[in-house]
Tab-separated table of C-alpha atoms in Angstrom:
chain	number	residue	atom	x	y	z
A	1	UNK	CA	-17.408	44.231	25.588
A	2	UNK	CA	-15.046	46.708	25.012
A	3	UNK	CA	-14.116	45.376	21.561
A	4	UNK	CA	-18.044	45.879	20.490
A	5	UNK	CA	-18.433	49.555	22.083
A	6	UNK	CA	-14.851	50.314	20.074
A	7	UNK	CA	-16.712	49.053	17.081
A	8	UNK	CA	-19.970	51.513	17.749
A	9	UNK	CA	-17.608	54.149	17.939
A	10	UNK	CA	-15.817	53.459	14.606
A	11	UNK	CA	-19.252	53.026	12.855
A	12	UNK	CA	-20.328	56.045	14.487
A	13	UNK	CA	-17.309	58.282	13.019
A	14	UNK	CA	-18.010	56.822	9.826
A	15	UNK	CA	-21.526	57.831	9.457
A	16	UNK	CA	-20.474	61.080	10.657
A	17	UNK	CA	-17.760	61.377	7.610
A	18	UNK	CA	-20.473	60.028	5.134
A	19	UNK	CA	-22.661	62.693	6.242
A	20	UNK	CA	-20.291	65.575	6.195
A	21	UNK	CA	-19.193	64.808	2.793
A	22	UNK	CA	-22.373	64.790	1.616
A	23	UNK	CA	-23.081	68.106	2.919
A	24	UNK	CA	-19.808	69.511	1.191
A	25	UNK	CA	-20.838	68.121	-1.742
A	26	UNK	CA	-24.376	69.610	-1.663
A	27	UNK	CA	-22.462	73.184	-1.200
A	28	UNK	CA	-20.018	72.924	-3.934
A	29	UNK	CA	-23.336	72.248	-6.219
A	30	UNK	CA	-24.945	75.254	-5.036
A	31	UNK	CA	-21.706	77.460	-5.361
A	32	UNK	CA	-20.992	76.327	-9.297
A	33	UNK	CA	-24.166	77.514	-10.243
A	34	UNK	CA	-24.574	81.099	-8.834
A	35	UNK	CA	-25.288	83.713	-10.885
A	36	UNK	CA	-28.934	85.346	-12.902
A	37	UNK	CA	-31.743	82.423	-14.028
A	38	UNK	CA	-31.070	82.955	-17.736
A	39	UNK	CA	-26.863	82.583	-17.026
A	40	UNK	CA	-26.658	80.200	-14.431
A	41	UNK	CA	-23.318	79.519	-13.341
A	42	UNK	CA	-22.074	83.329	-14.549
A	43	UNK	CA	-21.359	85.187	-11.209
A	44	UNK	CA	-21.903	88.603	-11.135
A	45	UNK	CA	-19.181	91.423	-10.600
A	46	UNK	CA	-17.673	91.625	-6.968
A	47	UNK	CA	-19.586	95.342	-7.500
A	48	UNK	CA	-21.586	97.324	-9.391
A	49	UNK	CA	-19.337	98.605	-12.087
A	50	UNK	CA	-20.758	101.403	-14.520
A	51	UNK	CA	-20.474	101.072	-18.315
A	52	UNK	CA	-20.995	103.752	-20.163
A	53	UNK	CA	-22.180	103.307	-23.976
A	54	UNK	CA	-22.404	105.884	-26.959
A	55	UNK	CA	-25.397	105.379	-28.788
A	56	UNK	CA	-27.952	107.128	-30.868
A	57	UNK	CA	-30.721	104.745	-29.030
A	58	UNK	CA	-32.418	103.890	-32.205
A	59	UNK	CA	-33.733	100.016	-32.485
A	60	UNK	CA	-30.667	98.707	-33.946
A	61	UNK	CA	-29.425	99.230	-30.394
A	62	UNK	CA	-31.894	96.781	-29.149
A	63	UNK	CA	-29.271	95.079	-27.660
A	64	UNK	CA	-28.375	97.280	-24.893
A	65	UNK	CA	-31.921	98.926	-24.735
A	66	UNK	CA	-33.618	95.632	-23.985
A	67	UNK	CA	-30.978	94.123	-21.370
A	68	UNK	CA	-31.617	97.585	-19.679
A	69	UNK	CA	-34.814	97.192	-19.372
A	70	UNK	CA	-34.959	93.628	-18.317
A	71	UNK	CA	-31.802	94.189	-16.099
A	72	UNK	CA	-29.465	91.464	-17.574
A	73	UNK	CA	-26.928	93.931	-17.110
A	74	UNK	CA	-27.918	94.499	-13.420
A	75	UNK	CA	-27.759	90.615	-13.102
A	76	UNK	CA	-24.312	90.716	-13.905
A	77	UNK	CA	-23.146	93.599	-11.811
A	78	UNK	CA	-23.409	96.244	-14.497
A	79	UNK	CA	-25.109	99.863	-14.586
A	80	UNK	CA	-25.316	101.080	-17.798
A	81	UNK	CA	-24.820	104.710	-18.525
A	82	UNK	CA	-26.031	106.135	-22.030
A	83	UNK	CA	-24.059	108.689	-24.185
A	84	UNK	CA	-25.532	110.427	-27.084
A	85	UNK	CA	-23.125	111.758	-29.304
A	86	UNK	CA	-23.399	114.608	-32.177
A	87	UNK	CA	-20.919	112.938	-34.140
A	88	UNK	CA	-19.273	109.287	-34.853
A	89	UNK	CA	-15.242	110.974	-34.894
A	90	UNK	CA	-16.557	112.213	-31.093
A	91	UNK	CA	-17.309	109.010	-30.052
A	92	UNK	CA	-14.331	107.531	-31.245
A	93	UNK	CA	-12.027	109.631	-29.738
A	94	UNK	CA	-13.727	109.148	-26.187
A	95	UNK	CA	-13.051	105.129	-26.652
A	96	UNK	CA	-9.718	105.798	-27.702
A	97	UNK	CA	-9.116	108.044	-24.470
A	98	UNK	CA	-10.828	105.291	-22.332
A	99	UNK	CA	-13.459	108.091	-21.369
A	100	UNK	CA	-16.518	105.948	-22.784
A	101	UNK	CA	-16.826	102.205	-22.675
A	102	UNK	CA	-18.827	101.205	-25.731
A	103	UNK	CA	-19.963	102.165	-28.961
A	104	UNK	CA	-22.536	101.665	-30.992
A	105	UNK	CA	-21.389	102.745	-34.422
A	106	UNK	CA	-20.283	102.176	-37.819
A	107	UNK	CA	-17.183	101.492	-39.557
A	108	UNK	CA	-15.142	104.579	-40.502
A	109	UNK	CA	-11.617	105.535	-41.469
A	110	UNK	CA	-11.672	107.062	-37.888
A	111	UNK	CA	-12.265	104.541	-36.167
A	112	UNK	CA	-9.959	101.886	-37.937
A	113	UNK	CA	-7.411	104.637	-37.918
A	114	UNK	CA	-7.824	104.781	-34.038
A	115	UNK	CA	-7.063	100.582	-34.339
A	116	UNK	CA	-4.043	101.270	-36.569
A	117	UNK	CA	-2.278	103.943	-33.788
A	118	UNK	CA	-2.267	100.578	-31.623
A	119	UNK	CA	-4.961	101.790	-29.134
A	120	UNK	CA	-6.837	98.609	-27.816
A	121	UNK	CA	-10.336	99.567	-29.612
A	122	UNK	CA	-11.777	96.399	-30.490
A	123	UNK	CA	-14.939	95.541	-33.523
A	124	UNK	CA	-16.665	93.182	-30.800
A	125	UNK	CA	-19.856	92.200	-32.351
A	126	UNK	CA	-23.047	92.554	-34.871
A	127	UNK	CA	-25.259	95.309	-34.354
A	128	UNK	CA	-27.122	95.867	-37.653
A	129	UNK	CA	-27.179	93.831	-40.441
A	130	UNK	CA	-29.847	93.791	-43.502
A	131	UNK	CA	-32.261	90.516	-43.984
A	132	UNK	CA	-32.830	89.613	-47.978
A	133	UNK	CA	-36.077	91.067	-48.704
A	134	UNK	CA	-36.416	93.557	-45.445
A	135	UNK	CA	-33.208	96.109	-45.596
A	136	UNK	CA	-33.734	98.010	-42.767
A	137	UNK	CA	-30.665	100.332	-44.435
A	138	UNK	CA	-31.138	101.166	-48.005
A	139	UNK	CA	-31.252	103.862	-51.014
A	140	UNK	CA	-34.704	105.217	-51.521
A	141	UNK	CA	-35.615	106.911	-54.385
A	142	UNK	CA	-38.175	110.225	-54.238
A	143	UNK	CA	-41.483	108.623	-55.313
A	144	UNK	CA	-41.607	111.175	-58.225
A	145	UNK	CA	-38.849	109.738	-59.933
A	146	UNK	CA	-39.669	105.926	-59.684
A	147	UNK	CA	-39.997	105.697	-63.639
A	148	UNK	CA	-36.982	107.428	-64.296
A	149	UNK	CA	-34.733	105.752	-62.290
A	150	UNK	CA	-35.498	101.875	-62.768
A	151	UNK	CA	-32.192	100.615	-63.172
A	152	UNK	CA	-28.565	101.205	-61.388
A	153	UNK	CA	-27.558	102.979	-64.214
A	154	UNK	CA	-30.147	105.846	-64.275
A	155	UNK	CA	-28.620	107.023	-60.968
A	156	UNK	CA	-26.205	108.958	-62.606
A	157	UNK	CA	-26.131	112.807	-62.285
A	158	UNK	CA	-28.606	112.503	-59.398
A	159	UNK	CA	-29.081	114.218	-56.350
A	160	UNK	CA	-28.101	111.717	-53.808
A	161	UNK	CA	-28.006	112.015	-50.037
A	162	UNK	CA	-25.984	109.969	-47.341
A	163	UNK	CA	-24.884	111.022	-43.514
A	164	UNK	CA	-21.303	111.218	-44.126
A	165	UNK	CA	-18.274	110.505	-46.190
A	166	UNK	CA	-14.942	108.191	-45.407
A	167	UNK	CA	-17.524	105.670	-43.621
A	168	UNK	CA	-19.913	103.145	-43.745
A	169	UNK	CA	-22.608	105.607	-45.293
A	170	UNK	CA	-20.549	106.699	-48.684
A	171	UNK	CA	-19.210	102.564	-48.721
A	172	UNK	CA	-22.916	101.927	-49.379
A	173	UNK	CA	-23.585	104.284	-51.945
A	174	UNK	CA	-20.699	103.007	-53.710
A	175	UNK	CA	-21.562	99.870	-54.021
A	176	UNK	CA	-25.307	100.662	-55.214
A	177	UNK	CA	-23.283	102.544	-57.889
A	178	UNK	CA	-21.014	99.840	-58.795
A	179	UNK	CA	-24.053	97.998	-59.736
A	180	UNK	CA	-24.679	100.033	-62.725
A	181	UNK	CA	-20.853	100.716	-63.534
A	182	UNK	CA	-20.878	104.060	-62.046
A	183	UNK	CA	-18.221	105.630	-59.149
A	184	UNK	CA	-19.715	108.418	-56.635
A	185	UNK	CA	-17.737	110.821	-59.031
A	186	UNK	CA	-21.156	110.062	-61.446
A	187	UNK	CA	-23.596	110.709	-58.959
A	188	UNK	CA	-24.066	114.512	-56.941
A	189	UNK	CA	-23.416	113.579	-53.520
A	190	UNK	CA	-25.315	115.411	-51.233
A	191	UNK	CA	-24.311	115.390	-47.094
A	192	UNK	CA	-27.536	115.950	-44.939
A	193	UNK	CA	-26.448	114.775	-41.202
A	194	UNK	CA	-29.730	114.018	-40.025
A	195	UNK	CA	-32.191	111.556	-41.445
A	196	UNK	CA	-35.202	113.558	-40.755
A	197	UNK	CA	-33.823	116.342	-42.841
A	198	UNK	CA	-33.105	113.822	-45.740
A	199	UNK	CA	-37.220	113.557	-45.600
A	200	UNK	CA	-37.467	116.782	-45.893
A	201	UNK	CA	-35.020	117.285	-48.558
A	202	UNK	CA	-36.983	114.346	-50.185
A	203	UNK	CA	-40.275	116.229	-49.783
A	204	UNK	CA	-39.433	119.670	-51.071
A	205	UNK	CA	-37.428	117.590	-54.130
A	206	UNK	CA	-34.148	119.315	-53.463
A	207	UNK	CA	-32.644	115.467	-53.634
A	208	UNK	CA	-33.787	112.820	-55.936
A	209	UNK	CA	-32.643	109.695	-53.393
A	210	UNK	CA	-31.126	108.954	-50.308
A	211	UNK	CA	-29.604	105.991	-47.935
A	212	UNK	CA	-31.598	105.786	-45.191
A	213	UNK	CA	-32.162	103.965	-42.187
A	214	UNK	CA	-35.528	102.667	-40.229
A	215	UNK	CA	-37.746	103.766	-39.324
A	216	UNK	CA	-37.256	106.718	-41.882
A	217	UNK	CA	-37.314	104.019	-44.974
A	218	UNK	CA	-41.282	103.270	-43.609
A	219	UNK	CA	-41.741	106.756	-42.871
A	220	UNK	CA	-40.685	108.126	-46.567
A	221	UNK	CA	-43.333	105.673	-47.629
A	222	UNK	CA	-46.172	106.620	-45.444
A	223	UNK	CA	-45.282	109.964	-46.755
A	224	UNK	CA	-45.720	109.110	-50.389
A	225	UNK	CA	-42.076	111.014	-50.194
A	226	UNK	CA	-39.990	107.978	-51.770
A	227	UNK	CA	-39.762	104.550	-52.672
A	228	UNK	CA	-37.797	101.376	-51.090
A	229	UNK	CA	-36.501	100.821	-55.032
A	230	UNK	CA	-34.377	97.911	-55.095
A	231	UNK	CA	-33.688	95.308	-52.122
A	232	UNK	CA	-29.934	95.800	-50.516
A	233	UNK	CA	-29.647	92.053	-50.813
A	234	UNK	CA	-29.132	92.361	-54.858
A	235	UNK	CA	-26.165	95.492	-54.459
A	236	UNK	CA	-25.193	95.308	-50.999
A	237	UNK	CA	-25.446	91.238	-49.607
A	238	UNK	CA	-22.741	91.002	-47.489
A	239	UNK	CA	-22.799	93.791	-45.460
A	240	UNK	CA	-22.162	94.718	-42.184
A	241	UNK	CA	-24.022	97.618	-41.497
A	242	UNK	CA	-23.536	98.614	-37.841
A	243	UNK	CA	-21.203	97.897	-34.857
A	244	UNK	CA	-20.140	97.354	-31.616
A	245	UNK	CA	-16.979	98.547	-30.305
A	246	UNK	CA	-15.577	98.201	-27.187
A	247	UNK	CA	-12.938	100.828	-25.567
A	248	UNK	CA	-9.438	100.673	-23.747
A	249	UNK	CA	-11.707	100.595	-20.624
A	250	UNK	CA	-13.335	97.504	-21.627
A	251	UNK	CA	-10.496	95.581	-24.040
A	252	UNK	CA	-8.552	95.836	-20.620
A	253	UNK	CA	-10.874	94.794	-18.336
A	254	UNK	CA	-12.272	91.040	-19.918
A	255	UNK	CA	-14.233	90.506	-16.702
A	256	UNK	CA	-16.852	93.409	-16.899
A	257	UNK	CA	-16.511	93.301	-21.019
A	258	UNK	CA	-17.459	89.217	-20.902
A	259	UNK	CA	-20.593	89.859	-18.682
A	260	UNK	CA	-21.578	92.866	-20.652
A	261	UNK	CA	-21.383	90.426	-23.470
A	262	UNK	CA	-23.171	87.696	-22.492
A	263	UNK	CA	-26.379	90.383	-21.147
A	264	UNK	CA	-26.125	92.189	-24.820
A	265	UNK	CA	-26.142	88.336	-26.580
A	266	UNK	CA	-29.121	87.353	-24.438
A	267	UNK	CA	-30.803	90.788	-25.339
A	268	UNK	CA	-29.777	90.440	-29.206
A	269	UNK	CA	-32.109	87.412	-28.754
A	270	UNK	CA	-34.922	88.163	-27.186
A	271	UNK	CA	-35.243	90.707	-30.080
A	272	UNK	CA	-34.918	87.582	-32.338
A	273	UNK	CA	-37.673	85.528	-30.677
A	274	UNK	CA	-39.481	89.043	-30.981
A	275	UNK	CA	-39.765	89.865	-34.596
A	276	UNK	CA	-38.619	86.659	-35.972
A	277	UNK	CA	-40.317	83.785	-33.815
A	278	UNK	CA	-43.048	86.449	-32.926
A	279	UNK	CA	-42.333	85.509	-29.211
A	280	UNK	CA	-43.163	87.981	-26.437
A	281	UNK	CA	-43.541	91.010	-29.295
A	282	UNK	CA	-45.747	92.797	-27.692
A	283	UNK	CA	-43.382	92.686	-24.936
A	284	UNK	CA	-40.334	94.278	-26.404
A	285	UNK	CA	-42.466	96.457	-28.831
A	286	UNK	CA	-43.490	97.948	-25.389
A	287	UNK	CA	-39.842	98.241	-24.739
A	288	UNK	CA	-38.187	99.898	-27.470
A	289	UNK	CA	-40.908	102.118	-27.459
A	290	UNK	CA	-40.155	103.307	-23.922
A	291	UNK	CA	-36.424	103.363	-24.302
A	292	UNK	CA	-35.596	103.892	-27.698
A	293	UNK	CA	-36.405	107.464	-29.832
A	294	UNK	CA	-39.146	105.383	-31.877
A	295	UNK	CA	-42.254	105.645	-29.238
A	296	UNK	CA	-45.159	105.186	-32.274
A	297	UNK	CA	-45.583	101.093	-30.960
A	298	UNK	CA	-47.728	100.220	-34.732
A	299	UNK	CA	-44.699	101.506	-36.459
A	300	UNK	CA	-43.139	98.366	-35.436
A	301	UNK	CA	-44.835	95.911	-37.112
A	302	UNK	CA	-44.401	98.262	-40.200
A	303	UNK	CA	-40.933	98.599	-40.348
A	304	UNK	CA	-37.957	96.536	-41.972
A	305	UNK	CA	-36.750	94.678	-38.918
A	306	UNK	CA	-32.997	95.094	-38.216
A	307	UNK	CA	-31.116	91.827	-38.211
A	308	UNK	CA	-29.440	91.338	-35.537
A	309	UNK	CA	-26.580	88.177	-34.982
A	310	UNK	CA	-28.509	85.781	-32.395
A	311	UNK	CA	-25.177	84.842	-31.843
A	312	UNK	CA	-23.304	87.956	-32.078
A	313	UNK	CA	-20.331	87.617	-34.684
A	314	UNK	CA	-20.323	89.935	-37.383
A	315	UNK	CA	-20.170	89.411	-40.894
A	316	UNK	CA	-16.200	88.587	-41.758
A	317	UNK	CA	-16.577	89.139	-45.750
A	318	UNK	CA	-18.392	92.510	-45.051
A	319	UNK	CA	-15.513	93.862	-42.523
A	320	UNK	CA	-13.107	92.516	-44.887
A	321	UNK	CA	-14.875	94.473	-47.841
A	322	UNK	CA	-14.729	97.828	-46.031
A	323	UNK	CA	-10.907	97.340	-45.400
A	324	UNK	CA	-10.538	96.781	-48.823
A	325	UNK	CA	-12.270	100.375	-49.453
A	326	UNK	CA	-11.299	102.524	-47.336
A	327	UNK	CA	-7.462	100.940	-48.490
A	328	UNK	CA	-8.397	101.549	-52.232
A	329	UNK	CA	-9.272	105.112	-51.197
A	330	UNK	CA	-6.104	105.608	-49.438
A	331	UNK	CA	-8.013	106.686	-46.032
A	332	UNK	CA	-6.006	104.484	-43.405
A	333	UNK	CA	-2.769	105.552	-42.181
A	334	UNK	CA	-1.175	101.371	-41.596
A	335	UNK	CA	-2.585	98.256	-43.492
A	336	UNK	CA	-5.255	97.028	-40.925
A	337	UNK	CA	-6.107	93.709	-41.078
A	338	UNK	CA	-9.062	91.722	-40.288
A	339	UNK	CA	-7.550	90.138	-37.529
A	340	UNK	CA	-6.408	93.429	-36.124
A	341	UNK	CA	-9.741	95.329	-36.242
A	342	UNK	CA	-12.257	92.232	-34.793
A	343	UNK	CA	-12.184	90.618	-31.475
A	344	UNK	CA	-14.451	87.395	-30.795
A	345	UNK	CA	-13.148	86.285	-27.276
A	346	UNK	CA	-15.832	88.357	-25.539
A	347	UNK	CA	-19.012	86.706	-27.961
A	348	UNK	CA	-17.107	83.134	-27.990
A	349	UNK	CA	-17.196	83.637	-23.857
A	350	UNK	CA	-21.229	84.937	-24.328
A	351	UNK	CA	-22.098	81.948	-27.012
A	352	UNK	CA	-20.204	79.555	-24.701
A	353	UNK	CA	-22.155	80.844	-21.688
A	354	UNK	CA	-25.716	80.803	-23.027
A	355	UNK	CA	-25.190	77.735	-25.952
A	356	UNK	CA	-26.095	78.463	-29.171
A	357	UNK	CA	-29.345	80.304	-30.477
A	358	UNK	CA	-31.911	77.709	-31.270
């Protein structure tokens, strides 16, 4: 008898084991795969941490405007905090400082000279690149002039407009120019900071053509001010026409720069599904016309769409190409590589998180 109630007992503790284990095992389940619906498994920070980003807020920021918005930053423990800046050498020397975050910019001889002084500013990932057939980012030429200037090589002794010089804006020109065997030392470069004024100039014909950006490339048209000329993917294929950058603040801090990552990637792709897929356009149409400066919803389905990486790298040949330029033109103080300007742990973490774009 006592034998059998010492065997009842045993089974009894045994069940209780099985049980208990089980249990544990149900937790540890749970527990892996905390964190936001469209990350599962990506915990958010311990607290809310603020990020703030420079950016101009145009749709080429769709990244950041749309995870706002839809609060895949929130999800991941993040408040963003927008900065608008006057001008790109301001914004770089906040990053530098560690006094803002993020940027959304372009390349410059400032910025990659900011790199070269070993200060932790990083190239992170895509934020505006053109699509053969639909450059968002291109040389228009005043609608007047469209007979007169049919090839590359009628561009010489023009009028032409960009933003700035020793960046991004006077690399494109360039190379338009190249195309017809000219330099910018052919052409009569005109600086107008604003892209509304370079409409204007357009309109009262004090230019003949101008790079310009969307939405300004539809509006010039709807104008009758200028025409969209030649497609960027014949002068200009490879390039990599906006960026994101990441500060000390961030390059030093891989948790909170990772989860920003991962909420701009799954942003970056909703935009995608948007204007490529024509998934949920109305949607983020809806969107970027409550947080970007473009609020005129129709213009949207007018406009060049912006590529934007589903998967976030940038172009390497295009980064590689600007080097190369602002290097010919003697405008970096060190010989920046590649390697030294572009960072890909935090969209390799992002890509891993999410999988690949399908």
């Amino acid at each position: 008898m006592k034998r059998f109630i010492n065997l009842k007992v045993i089974t009894l503790l045994l069940l209780t084991l099985l049980i208990t284990a089980c249990s544990q095992g149900t937790v540890n389940k749970n527990t892996s795969t905390t964190g936001p619906t469209w990350a599962q498994g990506l915990s958010p920070l311990p607290q809310e941490t603020v990020v703030k980003v420079g950016m101009k807020q145009v749709v080429s920021d769709a990244g950041i405007l749309i995870g706002m918005a839809k609060n895949y930053y929130k999800d991941v423990g993040i408040k963003i905090e927008p900065v608008q800046f006057s001008t790109g050498q301001e914004m770089i020397n906040q990053l530098a400082a560690g006094q803002l975050d993020v940027g959304a910019t372009v390349t410059s001889s400032g910025l990659l000279n900011a790199m070269s002084r070993d200060i932790p500013v990083k190239i992170v990932a895509d934020k505006g690149i053109n699509v053969a057939g639909q450059g968002y980012y291109r040389l228009v030429i005043r609608k007047d002039l469209v007979n007169m200037i049919k090839d590359y090589k009628d561009l010489r002794d023009k009028k032409i407009a960009i933003v700035g010089t020793a960046s991004l804006d006077e690399i494109a020109l360039a190379r338009v120019l190249q195309k017809g065997g000219l330099t910018t030392k052919d052409v009569d470069v005109q600086i107008i900071r604003s892209f509304p004024d370079m409409l204007v100039s357009l309109g009262n014909k004090s230019i003949d053509a101008a790079m310009v950006i969307e939405p300004f490339v539809t509006l010039s048209m709807s104008k009758d001010l200028a025409d969209p000329w030649k497609d960027p993917a014949d002068y200009d294929p490879d390039a990599q026409t906006a960026l994101l950058v990441f500060g000390t603040s961030l390059t030093q801090h891989p948790d909170v720069a990772n989860r920003f990552m991962t909420a701009y990637i799954q942003s970056v792709r909703d935009y995608n599904n948007a204007f490529f897929k024509n998934k949920n356009k109305a949607e983020i149409i809806d969107i970027l016309c409550k947080y970007s400066v473009i609020k005129d919803a129709p213009l949207y389905e007018k406009m060049y769409p912006t590529g934007l990486n589903p998967d976030g790298y940038v172009r390497k040949k295009g980064i590689v190409m600007d080097l190369d330029w602002y290097k010919e033109n003697n405008l970096l103080k060190s010989d920046i590589k590649y390697e030294d300007a572009v960072d890909n742990q935090y969209v390799d973490f992002a890509v891993k998180t999410l999988g690949k774009y399908q």
